[in-house]
Amino acid sequence: MAPVPRGWKKRPDPPRPAAVMILIYADALGALHLVLTLRQRSLRGHSGQVSFPGGRRDRQDPSLHETALRETREEIGICESAITILGQLPPLYIPASHFEVLPVIGLFEGQPVFAPNPAEVAEVFSFALDDLPRERFKCVENRRVRGVDVRAPYYAVAGHKVWGATAMLLSELECRLRIVMRADALPDLE
């Protein structure tokens, strides 16, 4: 799900640490869902894009897991104590912002009631985890990014195009799920 060509130049300074929360919850029927946000268009970085709750590590954050929990509370109103950390995916370097992002996977018990921060979040939405591997949700388009024409794969979910770093993290999660799930447990992938 990485845009092609990448074409980013390596920077001499180390990337800035950040973390996002891949928040999972079960609906009333037990189906698992992933939570995403649509960033406000007024934001400086990645404005108007779909992302996981998250952001850069603050000095007071004891760990990147704490960064993900704090950002989730600040952005969508889900308290840290309501989330059980299940694990993490490998860090992802994002050349455009020069962040190295740790994707933290958390489970919310029950059905969340979101209280999005209107200064940062235009919308909070979710989609079924079973939909992640389905081919009909995967698309490609050509985009112009920083003056370069790129082939940009994306997930089409809930009326949004999820591309870039968020799509790459979803793809990594999808690959991990395929490894641990039996073939007959995967949904029909039409």
mmCIF file of C-alpha atoms in Angstrom:
data_model
loop_
_atom_site.group_PDB
_atom_site.id
_atom_site.type_symbol
_atom_site.label_atom_id
_atom_site.label_comp_id
_atom_site.label_asym_id
_atom_site.label_seq_id
_atom_site.Cartn_x
_atom_site.Cartn_y
_atom_site.Cartn_z
ATOM 1 C CA MET A 1 0.000 0.000 0.000
ATOM 2 C CA ALA A 2 3.008 2.315 -0.276
ATOM 3 C CA PRO A 3 2.785 4.959 -2.998
ATOM 4 C CA VAL A 4 5.174 4.371 -5.916
ATOM 5 C CA PRO A 5 7.651 5.876 -6.607
ATOM 6 C CA ARG A 6 8.700 6.771 -3.092
ATOM 7 C CA GLY A 7 11.582 9.054 -4.184
ATOM 8 C CA TRP A 8 12.246 10.613 -0.780
ATOM 9 C CA LYS A 9 15.705 11.769 0.149
ATOM 10 C CA LYS A 10 17.170 10.536 3.412
ATOM 11 C CA ARG A 11 17.549 13.284 6.007
ATOM 12 C CA PRO A 12 20.687 13.561 8.145
ATOM 13 C CA ASP A 13 18.861 14.122 11.448
ATOM 14 C CA PRO A 14 17.072 11.270 13.237
ATOM 15 C CA PRO A 15 13.297 11.005 12.712
ATOM 16 C CA ARG A 16 10.957 12.334 15.365
ATOM 17 C CA PRO A 17 9.231 9.651 17.482
ATOM 18 C CA ALA A 18 5.457 9.312 17.281
ATOM 19 C CA ALA A 19 2.783 6.701 17.948
ATOM 20 C CA VAL A 20 -0.710 5.877 16.722
ATOM 21 C CA MET A 21 -3.441 3.752 18.249
ATOM 22 C CA ILE A 22 -4.956 0.978 16.176
ATOM 23 C CA LEU A 23 -8.074 0.788 18.317
ATOM 24 C CA ILE A 24 -10.264 -2.308 18.043
ATOM 25 C CA TYR A 25 -13.674 -2.886 19.592
ATOM 26 C CA ALA A 26 -16.491 -5.425 19.214
ATOM 27 C CA ASP A 27 -19.968 -4.308 18.147
ATOM 28 C CA ALA A 28 -23.165 -5.643 19.732
ATOM 29 C CA LEU A 29 -22.970 -8.786 17.565
ATOM 30 C CA GLY A 30 -19.307 -9.435 18.399
ATOM 31 C CA ALA A 31 -17.856 -8.263 15.070
ATOM 32 C CA LEU A 32 -14.525 -6.493 15.509
ATOM 33 C CA HIS A 33 -14.090 -2.939 14.206
ATOM 34 C CA LEU A 34 -11.133 -0.584 13.649
ATOM 35 C CA VAL A 35 -11.378 3.115 14.523
ATOM 36 C CA LEU A 36 -10.159 5.844 12.151
ATOM 37 C CA THR A 37 -10.369 9.622 12.135
ATOM 38 C CA LEU A 38 -10.684 12.226 9.425
ATOM 39 C CA ARG A 39 -8.281 15.043 10.254
ATOM 40 C CA GLN A 40 -9.500 18.629 10.126
ATOM 41 C CA ARG A 41 -8.601 20.490 6.940
ATOM 42 C CA SER A 42 -7.207 23.360 9.034
ATOM 43 C CA LEU A 43 -4.374 21.252 10.464
ATOM 44 C CA ARG A 44 -0.818 21.900 9.312
ATOM 45 C CA GLY A 45 0.247 18.324 8.605
ATOM 46 C CA HIS A 46 -1.758 15.678 6.723
ATOM 47 C CA SER A 47 -4.840 17.908 6.811
ATOM 48 C CA GLY A 48 -8.076 16.361 5.570
ATOM 49 C CA GLN A 49 -6.577 12.871 5.552
ATOM 50 C CA VAL A 50 -7.735 9.705 7.282
ATOM 51 C CA SER A 51 -5.527 8.532 10.127
ATOM 52 C CA PHE A 52 -5.405 6.592 13.334
ATOM 53 C CA PRO A 53 -5.524 8.635 16.538
ATOM 54 C CA GLY A 54 -1.951 9.557 17.367
ATOM 55 C CA GLY A 55 0.855 12.032 17.192
ATOM 56 C CA ARG A 56 4.343 12.926 18.269
ATOM 57 C CA ARG A 57 5.813 11.870 21.574
ATOM 58 C CA ASP A 58 5.745 14.611 24.196
ATOM 59 C CA ARG A 59 8.533 14.935 26.742
ATOM 60 C CA GLN A 60 6.217 13.906 29.571
ATOM 61 C CA ASP A 61 5.218 10.636 27.835
ATOM 62 C CA PRO A 62 7.093 7.796 29.574
ATOM 63 C CA SER A 63 6.818 5.601 26.458
ATOM 64 C CA LEU A 64 5.418 5.540 22.947
ATOM 65 C CA HIS A 65 2.572 3.338 24.213
ATOM 66 C CA GLU A 66 1.674 6.217 26.544
ATOM 67 C CA THR A 67 1.864 8.609 23.593
ATOM 68 C CA ALA A 68 -0.683 6.515 21.682
ATOM 69 C CA LEU A 69 -2.982 6.346 24.709
ATOM 70 C CA ARG A 70 -2.716 10.088 25.422
ATOM 71 C CA GLU A 71 -3.334 11.045 21.801
ATOM 72 C CA THR A 72 -6.370 8.732 21.656
ATOM 73 C CA ARG A 73 -7.843 10.493 24.686
ATOM 74 C CA GLU A 74 -7.039 13.958 23.325
ATOM 75 C CA GLU A 75 -8.322 13.295 19.796
ATOM 76 C CA ILE A 76 -11.385 11.059 20.235
ATOM 77 C CA GLY A 77 -12.140 11.144 23.965
ATOM 78 C CA ILE A 78 -11.385 7.508 24.836
ATOM 79 C CA CYS A 79 -9.765 7.310 28.271
ATOM 80 C CA GLU A 80 -6.484 5.438 28.664
ATOM 81 C CA SER A 81 -7.893 3.178 31.390
ATOM 82 C CA ALA A 82 -10.556 1.868 28.965
ATOM 83 C CA ILE A 83 -7.940 0.506 26.528
ATOM 84 C CA THR A 84 -5.994 -2.737 26.897
ATOM 85 C CA ILE A 85 -2.740 -2.741 24.936
ATOM 86 C CA LEU A 86 -2.538 -5.944 22.875
ATOM 87 C CA GLY A 87 0.798 -5.289 21.193
ATOM 88 C CA GLN A 88 2.366 -3.266 18.428
ATOM 89 C CA LEU A 89 3.427 -3.439 14.810
ATOM 90 C CA PRO A 90 6.923 -2.538 13.614
ATOM 91 C CA PRO A 91 7.637 1.208 13.455
ATOM 92 C CA LEU A 92 6.983 2.969 10.149
ATOM 93 C CA TYR A 93 9.078 5.865 8.888
ATOM 94 C CA ILE A 94 7.038 8.608 7.178
ATOM 95 C CA PRO A 95 9.337 10.646 4.933
ATOM 96 C CA ALA A 96 6.926 13.550 4.351
ATOM 97 C CA SER A 97 6.757 14.456 8.051
ATOM 98 C CA HIS A 98 10.069 12.839 9.140
ATOM 99 C CA PHE A 99 8.300 10.858 11.878
ATOM 100 C CA GLU A 100 8.968 7.284 12.878
ATOM 101 C CA VAL A 101 5.581 6.039 14.029
ATOM 102 C CA LEU A 102 4.994 3.148 16.406
ATOM 103 C CA PRO A 103 1.590 1.534 15.709
ATOM 104 C CA VAL A 104 0.146 0.390 19.043
ATOM 105 C CA ILE A 105 -2.771 -2.048 18.995
ATOM 106 C CA GLY A 106 -5.382 -1.539 21.694
ATOM 107 C CA LEU A 107 -8.690 -3.158 22.585
ATOM 108 C CA PHE A 108 -11.657 -1.196 23.928
ATOM 109 C CA GLU A 109 -14.079 -3.302 25.943
ATOM 110 C CA GLY A 110 -17.656 -2.477 24.992
ATOM 111 C CA GLN A 111 -18.787 -0.008 22.379
ATOM 112 C CA PRO A 112 -17.011 3.336 22.502
ATOM 113 C CA VAL A 113 -18.729 6.691 22.661
ATOM 114 C CA PHE A 114 -16.470 9.098 20.835
ATOM 115 C CA ALA A 115 -15.954 12.724 21.826
ATOM 116 C CA PRO A 116 -13.791 14.062 18.982
ATOM 117 C CA ASN A 117 -11.665 17.135 19.537
ATOM 118 C CA PRO A 118 -13.119 19.577 16.952
ATOM 119 C CA ALA A 119 -9.765 21.362 16.578
ATOM 120 C CA GLU A 120 -8.141 18.164 15.270
ATOM 121 C CA VAL A 121 -10.812 15.685 14.184
ATOM 122 C CA ALA A 122 -13.538 16.297 11.598
ATOM 123 C CA GLU A 123 -15.018 12.786 11.906
ATOM 124 C CA VAL A 124 -14.541 9.504 13.757
ATOM 125 C CA PHE A 125 -15.616 6.347 11.963
ATOM 126 C CA SER A 126 -14.989 2.633 12.041
ATOM 127 C CA PHE A 127 -15.109 -0.354 9.757
ATOM 128 C CA ALA A 128 -15.280 -4.097 10.266
ATOM 129 C CA LEU A 129 -11.961 -5.871 10.687
ATOM 130 C CA ASP A 130 -13.350 -8.626 8.429
ATOM 131 C CA ASP A 131 -13.455 -6.081 5.586
ATOM 132 C CA LEU A 132 -9.714 -5.383 5.761
ATOM 133 C CA PRO A 133 -8.628 -8.279 3.493
ATOM 134 C CA ARG A 134 -11.501 -7.910 1.022
ATOM 135 C CA GLU A 135 -10.300 -6.955 -2.448
ATOM 136 C CA ARG A 136 -13.304 -4.745 -3.176
ATOM 137 C CA PHE A 137 -12.044 -2.231 -0.597
ATOM 138 C CA LYS A 138 -8.604 -1.898 -2.261
ATOM 139 C CA CYS A 139 -8.127 0.629 -5.047
ATOM 140 C CA VAL A 140 -5.369 2.563 -6.793
ATOM 141 C CA GLU A 141 -5.266 6.078 -8.194
ATOM 142 C CA ASN A 142 -2.665 8.418 -9.586
ATOM 143 C CA ARG A 143 -1.849 11.406 -7.379
ATOM 144 C CA ARG A 144 0.549 14.296 -7.513
ATOM 145 C CA VAL A 145 2.469 14.387 -4.229
ATOM 146 C CA ARG A 146 5.012 17.166 -3.693
ATOM 147 C CA GLY A 147 5.346 17.642 -7.407
ATOM 148 C CA VAL A 148 5.784 13.943 -8.203
ATOM 149 C CA ASP A 149 3.221 11.733 -9.952
ATOM 150 C CA VAL A 150 2.697 8.614 -7.845
ATOM 151 C CA ARG A 151 0.616 5.464 -8.041
ATOM 152 C CA ALA A 152 -1.258 5.618 -4.717
ATOM 153 C CA PRO A 153 -3.005 2.495 -3.439
ATOM 154 C CA TYR A 154 -5.784 3.070 -0.919
ATOM 155 C CA TYR A 155 -8.541 1.394 1.049
ATOM 156 C CA ALA A 156 -12.027 2.692 0.221
ATOM 157 C CA VAL A 157 -13.902 2.538 3.533
ATOM 158 C CA ALA A 158 -16.886 4.424 4.908
ATOM 159 C CA GLY A 159 -16.824 6.828 1.954
ATOM 160 C CA HIS A 160 -13.169 7.760 2.533
ATOM 161 C CA LYS A 161 -9.876 7.061 0.758
ATOM 162 C CA VAL A 162 -7.385 5.707 3.283
ATOM 163 C CA TRP A 163 -3.929 6.052 1.719
ATOM 164 C CA GLY A 164 -0.329 6.803 2.654
ATOM 165 C CA ALA A 165 0.988 5.797 6.060
ATOM 166 C CA THR A 166 -2.439 4.787 7.373
ATOM 167 C CA ALA A 167 -2.985 2.442 4.422
ATOM 168 C CA MET A 168 0.498 0.985 4.907
ATOM 169 C CA LEU A 169 -0.281 0.288 8.575
ATOM 170 C CA LEU A 170 -3.619 -1.288 7.661
ATOM 171 C CA SER A 171 -1.829 -3.450 5.106
ATOM 172 C CA GLU A 172 0.714 -4.547 7.716
ATOM 173 C CA LEU A 173 -2.127 -5.433 10.097
ATOM 174 C CA GLU A 174 -3.875 -7.337 7.304
ATOM 175 C CA CYS A 175 -0.711 -9.347 6.583
ATOM 176 C CA ARG A 176 -0.343 -10.213 10.271
ATOM 177 C CA LEU A 177 -3.967 -11.314 10.481
ATOM 178 C CA ARG A 178 -3.546 -13.539 7.430
ATOM 179 C CA ILE A 179 -0.572 -15.238 9.088
ATOM 180 C CA VAL A 180 -2.398 -16.077 12.308
ATOM 181 C CA MET A 181 -5.824 -16.898 10.881
ATOM 182 C CA ARG A 182 -6.575 -20.235 9.287
ATOM 183 C CA ALA A 183 -7.494 -20.021 5.623
ATOM 184 C CA ASP A 184 -11.047 -21.229 6.321
ATOM 185 C CA ALA A 185 -11.473 -18.519 8.989
ATOM 186 C CA LEU A 186 -10.760 -15.709 6.525
ATOM 187 C CA PRO A 187 -13.871 -14.052 5.120
ATOM 188 C CA ASP A 188 -14.930 -14.668 1.543
ATOM 189 C CA LEU A 189 -12.600 -12.196 -0.140
ATOM 190 C CA GLU A 190 -14.738 -10.902 -2.999
#
